[in-house]
Amino acid sequence: MDQPQSKIEKLREEGENIKQALREQVFGYILGAFGLVAGLAWNDAIRSLIEYLFPLSQNTLWAKFFYAFVITASVVLVGMYFSRLFKKGDEKL
């Protein structure tokens, strides 16, 4: 008689674990979406700054390539940092 009750309890526990995992995933997606919006806002601001500093009569193409290079290098460096940080965190577990 005890066995069906333990199976029901186990199913409830699994349901709670799935709910928690789903909440964490949705939170991650929402946070990523806000990050994308913030990134697009910064992109627009920096583009406007480049256009202000280098009017169309000057060579804006090189300024945009420089901007793209700096942003790419920054993203790679931050990605490497977080990758190492998470590897260290996994080793502690």
Coordinates of N, CA and C in Angstrom, one line a residue:
M1 N 0.8 -1.2 0.0 CA 0.0 0.0 0.0 C 0.8 1.3 0.0
D2 N 2.0 1.2 0.6 CA 2.9 2.3 0.7 C 3.5 2.7 -0.7
Q3 N 3.6 1.8 -1.6 CA 4.3 2.0 -2.8 C 3.5 3.0 -3.7
P4 N 2.2 2.9 -3.9 CA 1.5 3.9 -4.8 C 1.7 5.3 -4.2
Q5 N 1.6 5.4 -2.9 CA 1.8 6.8 -2.3 C 3.1 7.3 -2.5
S6 N 4.2 6.5 -2.5 CA 5.5 7.0 -2.7 C 5.7 7.4 -4.2
K7 N 5.0 6.7 -5.1 CA 5.1 7.0 -6.5 C 4.4 8.3 -6.8
I8 N 3.3 8.6 -6.1 CA 2.6 9.8 -6.3 C 3.5 11.0 -5.8
E9 N 4.1 10.8 -4.6 CA 5.0 11.8 -4.0 C 6.2 12.1 -5.0
K10 N 6.7 11.0 -5.5 CA 7.8 11.1 -6.5 C 7.4 11.9 -7.7
L11 N 6.2 11.7 -8.2 CA 5.7 12.4 -9.4 C 5.5 13.9 -9.0
R12 N 5.0 14.2 -7.9 CA 4.8 15.6 -7.4 C 6.2 16.3 -7.3
E13 N 7.2 15.6 -6.8 CA 8.5 16.2 -6.7 C 9.1 16.4 -8.1
E14 N 8.9 15.5 -9.0 CA 9.4 15.7 -10.3 C 8.7 16.9 -11.0
G15 N 7.4 17.0 -10.7 CA 6.6 18.1 -11.3 C 7.2 19.5 -10.8
E16 N 7.5 19.5 -9.5 CA 8.1 20.7 -8.9 C 9.5 21.0 -9.5
N17 N 10.3 20.0 -9.7 CA 11.6 20.2 -10.3 C 11.5 20.7 -11.8
I18 N 10.5 20.2 -12.5 CA 10.3 20.7 -13.9 C 9.8 22.1 -13.9
K19 N 8.9 22.5 -12.9 CA 8.4 23.8 -12.8 C 9.6 24.8 -12.6
Q20 N 10.5 24.4 -11.6 CA 11.6 25.2 -11.3 C 12.6 25.4 -12.5
A21 N 12.8 24.3 -13.2 CA 13.7 24.4 -14.3 C 13.1 25.3 -15.4
L22 N 11.8 25.2 -15.6 CA 11.1 26.0 -16.6 C 11.2 27.5 -16.2
R23 N 11.0 27.8 -15.0 CA 11.1 29.2 -14.5 C 12.5 29.7 -14.8
E24 N 13.5 28.9 -14.5 CA 14.9 29.4 -14.7 C 15.1 29.6 -16.2
Q25 N 14.6 28.8 -17.0 CA 14.8 28.9 -18.5 C 14.1 30.2 -19.0
V26 N 12.9 30.4 -18.5 CA 12.1 31.6 -19.0 C 12.8 32.8 -18.5
F27 N 13.3 32.8 -17.2 CA 14.0 34.0 -16.7 C 15.2 34.3 -17.5
G28 N 16.0 33.2 -17.9 CA 17.1 33.4 -18.7 C 16.8 34.0 -20.1
Y29 N 15.7 33.6 -20.7 CA 15.3 34.1 -22.0 C 14.9 35.5 -21.9
I30 N 14.1 35.9 -20.8 CA 13.7 37.3 -20.7 C 14.9 38.2 -20.4
L31 N 15.8 37.7 -19.6 CA 17.0 38.5 -19.3 C 17.8 38.7 -20.6
G32 N 17.9 37.6 -21.4 CA 18.6 37.8 -22.7 C 17.9 38.8 -23.7
A33 N 16.6 38.8 -23.6 CA 15.8 39.7 -24.5 C 16.1 41.1 -24.0
F34 N 16.1 41.4 -22.7 CA 16.4 42.7 -22.2 C 17.8 43.1 -22.6
G35 N 18.7 42.2 -22.5 CA 20.1 42.4 -22.9 C 20.2 42.8 -24.4
L36 N 19.4 42.1 -25.2 CA 19.4 42.5 -26.7 C 18.9 43.9 -26.9
V37 N 17.8 44.2 -26.2 CA 17.3 45.6 -26.3 C 18.3 46.6 -25.9
A38 N 19.0 46.4 -24.8 CA 20.0 47.3 -24.3 C 21.1 47.4 -25.3
G39 N 21.5 46.3 -25.9 CA 22.6 46.3 -26.9 C 22.2 47.1 -28.1
L40 N 21.0 46.9 -28.5 CA 20.5 47.7 -29.7 C 20.5 49.2 -29.4
A41 N 20.1 49.6 -28.2 CA 20.1 51.0 -27.8 C 21.5 51.5 -27.8
W42 N 22.4 50.8 -27.3 CA 23.8 51.3 -27.3 C 24.4 51.3 -28.7
N43 N 24.0 50.4 -29.5 CA 24.4 50.4 -30.9 C 23.9 51.7 -31.6
D44 N 22.7 52.0 -31.4 CA 22.1 53.2 -32.0 C 22.8 54.5 -31.5
A45 N 23.1 54.5 -30.2 CA 23.8 55.7 -29.6 C 25.2 55.8 -30.2
I46 N 25.9 54.7 -30.3 CA 27.3 54.8 -30.8 C 27.3 55.1 -32.3
R47 N 26.4 54.6 -33.0 CA 26.3 55.0 -34.4 C 26.0 56.5 -34.6
S48 N 25.1 57.0 -33.8 CA 24.9 58.4 -33.8 C 26.1 59.2 -33.5
L49 N 26.9 58.8 -32.5 CA 28.1 59.4 -32.1 C 29.1 59.4 -33.3
I50 N 29.3 58.3 -33.9 CA 30.2 58.2 -35.1 C 29.7 59.1 -36.2
E51 N 28.4 59.2 -36.5 CA 27.9 60.1 -37.5 C 28.1 61.5 -37.1
Y52 N 28.1 61.8 -35.8 CA 28.3 63.2 -35.4 C 29.8 63.6 -35.5
L53 N 30.6 62.7 -35.1 CA 32.1 63.0 -35.1 C 32.7 62.9 -36.5
F54 N 32.2 62.0 -37.3 CA 32.6 61.9 -38.7 C 31.5 62.1 -39.6
P55 N 31.2 63.3 -40.0 CA 30.1 63.6 -40.9 C 30.3 62.8 -42.3
L56 N 29.3 62.7 -43.0 CA 29.3 61.9 -44.3 C 30.4 62.4 -45.2
S57 N 30.8 63.6 -45.2 CA 31.8 64.1 -46.1 C 33.2 63.5 -45.8
Q58 N 33.3 63.0 -44.5 CA 34.6 62.3 -44.2 C 34.4 60.8 -44.3
N59 N 35.5 60.1 -43.9 CA 35.5 58.7 -44.1 C 34.9 57.9 -42.9
T60 N 33.6 57.8 -43.0 CA 32.9 57.1 -41.9 C 33.0 55.6 -41.9
L61 N 33.3 55.0 -43.1 CA 33.4 53.6 -43.2 C 34.4 53.0 -42.3
W62 N 35.6 53.7 -42.3 CA 36.7 53.2 -41.4 C 36.3 53.3 -39.9
A63 N 35.6 54.3 -39.6 CA 35.2 54.5 -38.2 C 34.2 53.4 -37.8
K64 N 33.3 53.0 -38.7 CA 32.4 51.9 -38.4 C 33.1 50.6 -38.3
F65 N 34.1 50.3 -39.1 CA 34.8 49.1 -39.0 C 35.6 49.0 -37.7
F66 N 36.2 50.2 -37.3 CA 36.9 50.2 -36.1 C 36.0 49.9 -34.9
Y67 N 34.8 50.5 -35.0 CA 33.8 50.3 -33.9 C 33.4 48.8 -33.9
A68 N 33.2 48.2 -35.1 CA 32.8 46.8 -35.1 C 34.0 45.9 -34.5
F69 N 35.2 46.3 -34.8 CA 36.4 45.5 -34.3 C 36.4 45.6 -32.8
V70 N 36.3 46.8 -32.3 CA 36.4 47.0 -30.8 C 35.2 46.2 -30.1
I71 N 34.0 46.3 -30.6 CA 32.9 45.6 -30.0 C 33.2 44.1 -30.1
T72 N 33.6 43.6 -31.2 CA 33.9 42.1 -31.4 C 35.0 41.7 -30.4
A73 N 36.0 42.5 -30.3 CA 37.1 42.1 -29.4 C 36.6 42.1 -27.9
S74 N 35.8 43.1 -27.6 CA 35.2 43.2 -26.2 C 34.4 42.0 -25.9
V75 N 33.5 41.6 -26.9 CA 32.6 40.4 -26.7 C 33.5 39.2 -26.5
V76 N 34.5 39.0 -27.3 CA 35.4 37.8 -27.2 C 36.0 37.8 -25.8
L77 N 36.6 38.9 -25.4 CA 37.3 38.9 -24.1 C 36.3 38.7 -22.9
V78 N 35.1 39.3 -23.0 CA 34.1 39.0 -21.9 C 33.7 37.6 -21.9
G79 N 33.5 37.0 -23.1 CA 33.1 35.6 -23.3 C 34.2 34.7 -22.7
M80 N 35.4 34.9 -23.0 CA 36.5 34.1 -22.4 C 36.5 34.2 -20.9
Y81 N 36.3 35.4 -20.4 CA 36.3 35.6 -18.9 C 35.2 34.8 -18.3
F82 N 34.0 34.9 -18.8 CA 32.9 34.2 -18.2 C 33.0 32.7 -18.4
S83 N 33.6 32.2 -19.5 CA 33.9 30.8 -19.7 C 34.8 30.3 -18.6
R84 N 35.9 31.0 -18.4 CA 36.8 30.6 -17.3 C 36.1 30.6 -15.9
L85 N 35.3 31.7 -15.7 CA 34.6 31.8 -14.4 C 33.7 30.6 -14.2
F86 N 32.9 30.2 -15.2 CA 32.0 29.2 -15.0 C 32.7 27.8 -14.9
K87 N 33.8 27.7 -15.6 CA 34.6 26.4 -15.4 C 35.1 26.2 -14.0
K88 N 35.6 27.3 -13.4 CA 36.0 27.3 -12.0 C 34.9 27.0 -11.1
G89 N 33.7 27.6 -11.4 CA 32.5 27.3 -10.6 C 32.1 25.8 -10.7
D90 N 32.2 25.2 -11.9 CA 31.8 23.8 -12.0 C 32.8 22.9 -11.3
E91 N 34.0 23.3 -11.2 CA 35.0 22.4 -10.6 C 34.7 22.4 -9.1
K92 N 34.2 23.5 -8.5 CA 33.9 23.5 -7.1 C 32.8 22.6 -6.7
L93 N 31.8 22.4 -7.7 CA 30.7 21.5 -7.4 C 31.2 20.1 -7.3

